[in-house]
Coordinates of C-alpha atoms and ligand atoms in Angstrom, one line a residue:
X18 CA -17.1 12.1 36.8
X19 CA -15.8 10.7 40.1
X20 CA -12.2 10.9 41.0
X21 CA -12.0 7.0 40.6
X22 CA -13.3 6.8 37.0
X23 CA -10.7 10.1 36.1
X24 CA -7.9 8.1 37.6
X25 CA -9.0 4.8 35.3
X26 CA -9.3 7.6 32.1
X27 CA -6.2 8.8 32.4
X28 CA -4.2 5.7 33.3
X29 CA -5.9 4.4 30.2
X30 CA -4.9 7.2 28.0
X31 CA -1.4 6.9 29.5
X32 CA -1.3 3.2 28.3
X33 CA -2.4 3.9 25.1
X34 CA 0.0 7.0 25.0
X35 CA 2.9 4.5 25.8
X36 CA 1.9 2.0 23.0
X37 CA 4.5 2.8 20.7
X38 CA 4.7 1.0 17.1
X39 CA 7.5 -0.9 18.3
X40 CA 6.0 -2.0 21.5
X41 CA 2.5 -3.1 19.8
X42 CA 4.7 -5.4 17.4
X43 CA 6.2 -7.3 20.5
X44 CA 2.8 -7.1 22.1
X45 CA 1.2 -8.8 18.9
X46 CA 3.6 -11.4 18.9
X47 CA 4.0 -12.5 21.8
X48 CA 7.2 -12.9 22.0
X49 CA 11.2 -11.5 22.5
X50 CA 12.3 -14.0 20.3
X51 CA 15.2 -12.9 18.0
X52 CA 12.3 -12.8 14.7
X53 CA 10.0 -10.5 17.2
X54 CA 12.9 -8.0 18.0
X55 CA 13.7 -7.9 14.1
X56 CA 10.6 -7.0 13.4
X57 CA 9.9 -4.7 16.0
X58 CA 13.4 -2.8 15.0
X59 CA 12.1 -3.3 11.4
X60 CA 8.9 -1.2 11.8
X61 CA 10.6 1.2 14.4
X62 CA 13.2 2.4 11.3
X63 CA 10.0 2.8 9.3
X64 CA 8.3 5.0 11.9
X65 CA 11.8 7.0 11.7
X66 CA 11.6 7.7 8.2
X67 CA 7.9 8.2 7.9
X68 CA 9.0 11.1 10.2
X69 CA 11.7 12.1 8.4
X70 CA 9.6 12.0 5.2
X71 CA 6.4 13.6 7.2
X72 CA 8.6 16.8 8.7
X73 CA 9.7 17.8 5.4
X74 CA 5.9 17.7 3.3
X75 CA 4.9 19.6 6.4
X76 CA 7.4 22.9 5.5
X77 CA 7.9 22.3 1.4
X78 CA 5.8 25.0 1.5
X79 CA 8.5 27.3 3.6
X80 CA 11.7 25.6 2.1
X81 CA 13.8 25.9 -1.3
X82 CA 14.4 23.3 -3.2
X83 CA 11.4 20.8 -1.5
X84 CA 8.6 21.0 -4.1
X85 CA 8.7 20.1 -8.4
X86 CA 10.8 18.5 -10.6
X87 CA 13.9 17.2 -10.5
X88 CA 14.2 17.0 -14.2
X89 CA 14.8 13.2 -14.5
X90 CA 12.2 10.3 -15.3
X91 CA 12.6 6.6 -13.1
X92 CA 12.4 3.4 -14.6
X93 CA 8.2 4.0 -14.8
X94 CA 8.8 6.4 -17.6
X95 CA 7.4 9.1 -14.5
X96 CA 8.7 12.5 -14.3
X97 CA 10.8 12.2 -10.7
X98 CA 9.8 14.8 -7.9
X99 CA 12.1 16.3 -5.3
X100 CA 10.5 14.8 -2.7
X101 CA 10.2 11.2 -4.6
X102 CA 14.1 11.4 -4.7
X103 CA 14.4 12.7 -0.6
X104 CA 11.5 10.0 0.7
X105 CA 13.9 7.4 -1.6
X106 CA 16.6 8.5 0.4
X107 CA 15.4 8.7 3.3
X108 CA 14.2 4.9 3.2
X109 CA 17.9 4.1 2.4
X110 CA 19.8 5.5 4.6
X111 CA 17.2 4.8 7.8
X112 CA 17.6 1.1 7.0
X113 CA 21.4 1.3 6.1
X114 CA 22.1 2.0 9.4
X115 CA 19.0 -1.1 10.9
X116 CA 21.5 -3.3 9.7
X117 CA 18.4 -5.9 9.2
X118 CA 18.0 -5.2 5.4
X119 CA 19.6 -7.0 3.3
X120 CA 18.2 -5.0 0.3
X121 CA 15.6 -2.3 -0.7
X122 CA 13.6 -2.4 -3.9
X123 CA 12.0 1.2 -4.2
X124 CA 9.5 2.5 -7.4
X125 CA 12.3 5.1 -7.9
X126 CA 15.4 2.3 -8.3
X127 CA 16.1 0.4 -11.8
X128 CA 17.7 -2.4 -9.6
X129 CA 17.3 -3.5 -6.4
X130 CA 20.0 -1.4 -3.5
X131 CA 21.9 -4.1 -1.8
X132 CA 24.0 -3.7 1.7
X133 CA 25.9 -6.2 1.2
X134 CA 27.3 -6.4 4.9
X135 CA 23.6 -7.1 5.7
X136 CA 23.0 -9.5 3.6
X137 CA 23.5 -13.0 5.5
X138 CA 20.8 -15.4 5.5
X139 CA 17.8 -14.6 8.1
X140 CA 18.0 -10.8 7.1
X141 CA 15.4 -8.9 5.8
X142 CA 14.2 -7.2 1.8
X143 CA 12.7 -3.8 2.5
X144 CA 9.8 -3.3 -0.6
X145 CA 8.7 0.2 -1.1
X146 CA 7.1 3.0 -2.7
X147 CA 8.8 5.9 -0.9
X148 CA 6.4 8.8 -2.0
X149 CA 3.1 7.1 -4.0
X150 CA 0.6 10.1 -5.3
X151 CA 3.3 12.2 -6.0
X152 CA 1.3 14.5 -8.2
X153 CA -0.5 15.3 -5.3
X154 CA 2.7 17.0 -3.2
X155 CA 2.4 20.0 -5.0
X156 CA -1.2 21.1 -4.6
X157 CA -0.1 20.0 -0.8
X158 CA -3.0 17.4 -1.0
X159 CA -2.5 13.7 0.4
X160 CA -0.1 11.5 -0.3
X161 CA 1.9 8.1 0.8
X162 CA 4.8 5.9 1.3
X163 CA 4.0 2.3 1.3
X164 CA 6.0 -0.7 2.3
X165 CA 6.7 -4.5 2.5
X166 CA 8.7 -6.5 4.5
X167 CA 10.2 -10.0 3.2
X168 CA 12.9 -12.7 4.4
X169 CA 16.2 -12.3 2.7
X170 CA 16.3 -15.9 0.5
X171 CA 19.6 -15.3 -1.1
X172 CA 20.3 -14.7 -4.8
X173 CA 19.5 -17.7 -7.7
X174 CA 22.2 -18.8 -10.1
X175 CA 21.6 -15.4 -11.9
X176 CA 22.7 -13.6 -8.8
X177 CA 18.8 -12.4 -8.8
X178 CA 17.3 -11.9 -5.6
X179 CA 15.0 -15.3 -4.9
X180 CA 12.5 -13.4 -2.9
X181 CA 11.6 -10.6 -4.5
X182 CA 10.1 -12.6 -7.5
X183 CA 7.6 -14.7 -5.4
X184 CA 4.0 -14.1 -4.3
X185 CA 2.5 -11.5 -1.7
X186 CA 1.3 -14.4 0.8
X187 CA 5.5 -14.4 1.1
X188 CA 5.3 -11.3 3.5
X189 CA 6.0 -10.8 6.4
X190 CA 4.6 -7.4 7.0
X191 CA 3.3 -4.9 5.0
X192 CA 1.4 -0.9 5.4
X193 CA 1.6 2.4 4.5
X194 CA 1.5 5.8 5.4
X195 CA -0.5 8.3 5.2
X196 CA 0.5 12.2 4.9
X197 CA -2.7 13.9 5.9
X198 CA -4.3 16.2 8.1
X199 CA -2.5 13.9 10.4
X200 CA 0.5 11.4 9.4
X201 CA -1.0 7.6 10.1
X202 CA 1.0 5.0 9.9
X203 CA -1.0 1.7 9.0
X204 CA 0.3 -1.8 9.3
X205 CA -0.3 -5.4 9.7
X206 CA 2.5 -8.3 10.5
X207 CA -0.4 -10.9 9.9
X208 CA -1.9 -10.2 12.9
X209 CA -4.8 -7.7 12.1
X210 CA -4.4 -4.6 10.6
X211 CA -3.5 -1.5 13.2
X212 CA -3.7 2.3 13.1
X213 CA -1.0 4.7 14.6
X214 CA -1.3 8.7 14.6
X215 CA 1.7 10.3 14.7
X216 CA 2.3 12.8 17.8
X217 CA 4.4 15.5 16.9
X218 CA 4.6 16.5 20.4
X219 CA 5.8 13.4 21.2
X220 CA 7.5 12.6 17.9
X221 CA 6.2 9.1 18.6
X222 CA 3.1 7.3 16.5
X223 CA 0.4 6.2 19.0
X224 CA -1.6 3.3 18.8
X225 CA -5.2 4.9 17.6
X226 CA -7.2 1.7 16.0
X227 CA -6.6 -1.5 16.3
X228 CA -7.6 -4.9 14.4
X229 CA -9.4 -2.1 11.2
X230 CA -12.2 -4.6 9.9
X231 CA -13.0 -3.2 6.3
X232 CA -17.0 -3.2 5.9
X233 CA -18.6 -5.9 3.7
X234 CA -20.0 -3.4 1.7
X235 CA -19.7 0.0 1.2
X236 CA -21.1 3.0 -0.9
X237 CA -17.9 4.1 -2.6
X238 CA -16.5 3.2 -6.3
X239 CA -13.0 4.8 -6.5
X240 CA -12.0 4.6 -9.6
X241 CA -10.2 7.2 -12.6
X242 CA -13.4 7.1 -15.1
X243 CA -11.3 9.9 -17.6
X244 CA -10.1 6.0 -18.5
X245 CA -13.6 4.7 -19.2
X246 CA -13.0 5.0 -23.3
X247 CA -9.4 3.0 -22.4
X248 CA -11.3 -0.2 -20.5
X249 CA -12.2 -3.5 -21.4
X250 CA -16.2 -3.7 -22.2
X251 CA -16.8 -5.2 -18.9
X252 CA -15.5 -2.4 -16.6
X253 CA -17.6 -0.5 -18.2
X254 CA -20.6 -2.7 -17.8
X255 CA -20.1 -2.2 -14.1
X256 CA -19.6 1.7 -14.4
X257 CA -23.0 2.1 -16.2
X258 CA -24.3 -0.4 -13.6
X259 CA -23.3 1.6 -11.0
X260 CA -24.3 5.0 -12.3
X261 CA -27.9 3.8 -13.3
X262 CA -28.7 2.3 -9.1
X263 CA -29.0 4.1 -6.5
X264 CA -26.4 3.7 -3.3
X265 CA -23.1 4.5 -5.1
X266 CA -20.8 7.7 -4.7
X267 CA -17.9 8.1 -6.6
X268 CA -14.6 9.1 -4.4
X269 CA -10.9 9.3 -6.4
X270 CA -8.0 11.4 -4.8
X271 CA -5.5 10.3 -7.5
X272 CA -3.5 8.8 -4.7
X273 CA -3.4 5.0 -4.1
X274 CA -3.3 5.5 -0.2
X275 CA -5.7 8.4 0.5
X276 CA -8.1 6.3 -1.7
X277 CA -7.6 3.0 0.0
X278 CA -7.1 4.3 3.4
X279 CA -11.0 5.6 2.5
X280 CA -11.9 2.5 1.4
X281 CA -10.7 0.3 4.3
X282 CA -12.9 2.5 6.6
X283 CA -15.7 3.4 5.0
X284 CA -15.9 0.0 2.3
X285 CA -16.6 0.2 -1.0
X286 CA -14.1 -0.6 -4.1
X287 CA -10.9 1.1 -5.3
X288 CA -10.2 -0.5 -9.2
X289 CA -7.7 0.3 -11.8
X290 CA -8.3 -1.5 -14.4
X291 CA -6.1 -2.4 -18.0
X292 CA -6.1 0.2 -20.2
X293 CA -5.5 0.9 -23.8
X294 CA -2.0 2.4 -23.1
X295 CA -1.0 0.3 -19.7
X296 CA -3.2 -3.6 -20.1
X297 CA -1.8 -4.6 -17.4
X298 CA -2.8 -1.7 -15.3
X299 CA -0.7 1.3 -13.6
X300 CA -0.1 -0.3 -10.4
X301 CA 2.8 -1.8 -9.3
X302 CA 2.8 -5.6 -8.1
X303 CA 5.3 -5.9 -5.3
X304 CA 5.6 -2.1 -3.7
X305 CA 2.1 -1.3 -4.5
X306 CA -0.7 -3.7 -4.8
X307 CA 0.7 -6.8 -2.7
X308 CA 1.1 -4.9 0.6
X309 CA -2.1 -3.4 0.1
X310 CA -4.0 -6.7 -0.5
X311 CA -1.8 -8.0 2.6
X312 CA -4.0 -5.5 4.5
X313 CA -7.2 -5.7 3.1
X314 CA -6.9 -9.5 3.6
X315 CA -6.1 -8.9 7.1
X316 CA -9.3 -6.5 7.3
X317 CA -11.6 -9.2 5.9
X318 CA -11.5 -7.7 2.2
X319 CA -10.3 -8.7 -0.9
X320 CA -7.8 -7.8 -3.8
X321 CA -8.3 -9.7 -7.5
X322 CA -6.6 -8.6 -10.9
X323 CA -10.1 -9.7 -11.9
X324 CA -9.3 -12.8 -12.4
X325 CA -7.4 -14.2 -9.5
X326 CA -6.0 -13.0 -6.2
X327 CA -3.7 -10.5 -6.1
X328 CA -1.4 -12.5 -3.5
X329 CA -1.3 -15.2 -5.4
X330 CA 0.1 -13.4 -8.3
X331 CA 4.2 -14.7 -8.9
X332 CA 5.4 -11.8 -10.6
X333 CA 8.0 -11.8 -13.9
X334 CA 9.9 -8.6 -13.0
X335 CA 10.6 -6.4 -10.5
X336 CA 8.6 -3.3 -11.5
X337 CA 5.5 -5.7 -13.0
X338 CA 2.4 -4.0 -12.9
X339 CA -1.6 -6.0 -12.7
X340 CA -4.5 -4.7 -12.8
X341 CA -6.2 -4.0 -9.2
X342 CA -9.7 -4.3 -7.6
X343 CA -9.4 -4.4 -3.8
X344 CA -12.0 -3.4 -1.5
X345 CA -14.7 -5.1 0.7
X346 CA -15.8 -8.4 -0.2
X347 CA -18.8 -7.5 -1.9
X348 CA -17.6 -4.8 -4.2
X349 CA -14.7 -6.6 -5.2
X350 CA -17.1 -9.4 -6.3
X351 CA -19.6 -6.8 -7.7
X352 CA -17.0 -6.4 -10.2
X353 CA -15.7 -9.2 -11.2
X354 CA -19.2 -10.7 -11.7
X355 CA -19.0 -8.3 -14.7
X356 CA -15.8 -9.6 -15.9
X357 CA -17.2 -12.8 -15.4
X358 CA -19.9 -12.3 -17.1
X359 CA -18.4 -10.6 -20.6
X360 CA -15.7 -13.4 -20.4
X361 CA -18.5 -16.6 -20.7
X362 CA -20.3 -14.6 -23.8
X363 CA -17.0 -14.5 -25.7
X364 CA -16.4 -17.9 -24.8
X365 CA -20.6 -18.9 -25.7
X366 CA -19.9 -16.7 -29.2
X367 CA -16.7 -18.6 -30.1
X368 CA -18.2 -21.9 -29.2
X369 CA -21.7 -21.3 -30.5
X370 CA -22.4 -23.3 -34.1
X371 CA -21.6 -20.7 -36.9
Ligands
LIG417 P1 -4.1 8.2 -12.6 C1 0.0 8.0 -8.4 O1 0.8 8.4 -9.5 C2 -0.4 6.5 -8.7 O2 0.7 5.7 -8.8 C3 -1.3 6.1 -7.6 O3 -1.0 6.6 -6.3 C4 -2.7 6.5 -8.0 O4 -3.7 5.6 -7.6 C5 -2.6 6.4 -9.6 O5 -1.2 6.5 -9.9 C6 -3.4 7.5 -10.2 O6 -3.2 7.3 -11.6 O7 -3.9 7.6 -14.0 O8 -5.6 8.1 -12.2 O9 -3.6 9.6 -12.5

């Protein structure tokens, strides 16, 4: 390779090497105003703690008191882990200090953790699941934090927080990370959905995809079938439709990250459906599901409950849960045409003359 075409290489891999997360935010934007800077700050404190929260998976194996139980169960009913309780933590105090947020609502809090000093109008709610897949931690397979940003609307009459209990298309970013091989940190702020691999020479996360475009279709179904004698008769209708064609694989990590972070690369469908024991699903709504349909949105997919959009889902409580198909656009409506389906023969059988 000529001299020439080195120098362009390597002042290329230089640029991209000083494309930080907070830099790209400014960069997608546009813009210095006083909203780009919060939002550049805002996903610069959760670059900090996905480091925080990545250094410490990457010696649990070498250090007392990182792995198991803590003993307790959250508001889910789960049994907490450790690291559950340190990535909660960690969340809190890294945005404490932002002074953006005016409050953090976390899989692992009852209520809502308010900074009260941060709280006037034009600040920020922090959404999050600090450690999601945590049965994963201990078999040191892959597992996630996800997130959501929202504008701080104040409290109702109830002293409730007014934006927490509103629809998905409400925020203003949302991502996740991904403890892997490599720690990525995916995000969008409606702007295309971007990929940043952490350097831990650097300490940095550098820019490594940008505007992810999930497939139309893919080969995967991702999906926990030790539910299938839990599911309504049209989930199954697609489970035996797709085990009797050829051109499916199944795929399931038992972490909502690893097995949408799949999915938005390769295409195909992650579900998880109403069950017997959970009918409206497992999944939370606001820390969970509406980030991730934020992204797949922004990637040209789609997220239903099966029978509307995820985003467009107002939720009743804090910790509500929905059922979740989300995927590439053809999957998603692959199974909802059996939903669809199952739902116009009840209605034909209740209608029909007896
Ligand atoms: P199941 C992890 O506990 C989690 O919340 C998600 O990360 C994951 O997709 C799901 O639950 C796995 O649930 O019932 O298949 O073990």
């Amino acid at each position: 390779m000529a001299d020439a075409d080195k120098l362009v290489k390597q002042t290329h891999a230089l640029d991209r090497d000083c494309t930080t997360l907070s830099r790209h935010v400014l960069q997608q934007l546009q813009s210095f105003s006083a909203e780009a800077q919060d939002l550049s700050a805002l996903m610069g404190r959760i670059a900090l703690a996905a480091k925080l929260v990545s250094r410490r998976l990457s010696r649990a194996g070498l250090v007392e008191g990182v792995l198991g139980f803590t003993g307790d169960v959250n508001v889910q009913g789960e049994s907490v882990k450790r690291m559950d309780v340190y990535a909660n933590e960690v969340f809190i105090s890294v945005f404490k200090q932002s002074g953006l947020v005016c409050r953090l609502a976390s899989e692992e809090m009852d209520k809502p953790y308010y900074i009260p000093e941060n709280c006037p109008i034009g600040r920020y709610t922090l959404l999050y699941d600090p450690i999601d897949g945590s049965s994963n931690i201990d078999s040191n397979l892959n597992i996630g934090s996800i997130f959501s940003i929202r504008q701080q609307e104040g409290t109702d009459e109830n002293g409730e927080a007014k934006d927490l209990l509103q629809h998905g298309r409400k925020q203003l970013a949302a991502g996740y990370i991904l403890y892997g091989p490599s720690t990525m940190l995916v995000y969008s702020i409606g702007n295309g959905v971007h990929s940043f691999t952490l350097d831990p020479s650097l300490g940095e996360f550098i820019l490594s995809t940008e505007n992810i475009q999930i497939p139309e279709h893919g080969s995967i179904y991702s999906v926990n079938e030790g539910n299938f004698w839990q599911w309504d008769e049209s989930i199954r209708d697609y489970i035996r439709y797709v085990h009797r064609h050829e051109g499916y694989t199944a795929r399931y990590g038992g972490a909502l990250v690893g097995d949408f972070h799949r999915i938005l690369f390769e295409g195909g469908v992650f579900l998880y459906p109403g069950t017997l024991k959970n009918p409206d699903g497992k999944l939370r709504l606001l820390y969970e599901t509406a980030p991730l349909a934020f992204l797949v949105e922004q990637a040209g997919g789609r997220a239903s409950t099966g029978t509307e959009e995820i985003l467009d889902v107002v939720p009743e409580k804090l910790h509500t849960r929905t059922p979740v198909i989300i995927g590439s656009k053809e999957d998603v409506e692959l199974v909802e045409s059996f939903i669809q389906d199952r739902t116009r023969e009840q209605t034909e059988s209740l209608t029909a003359p007896s």
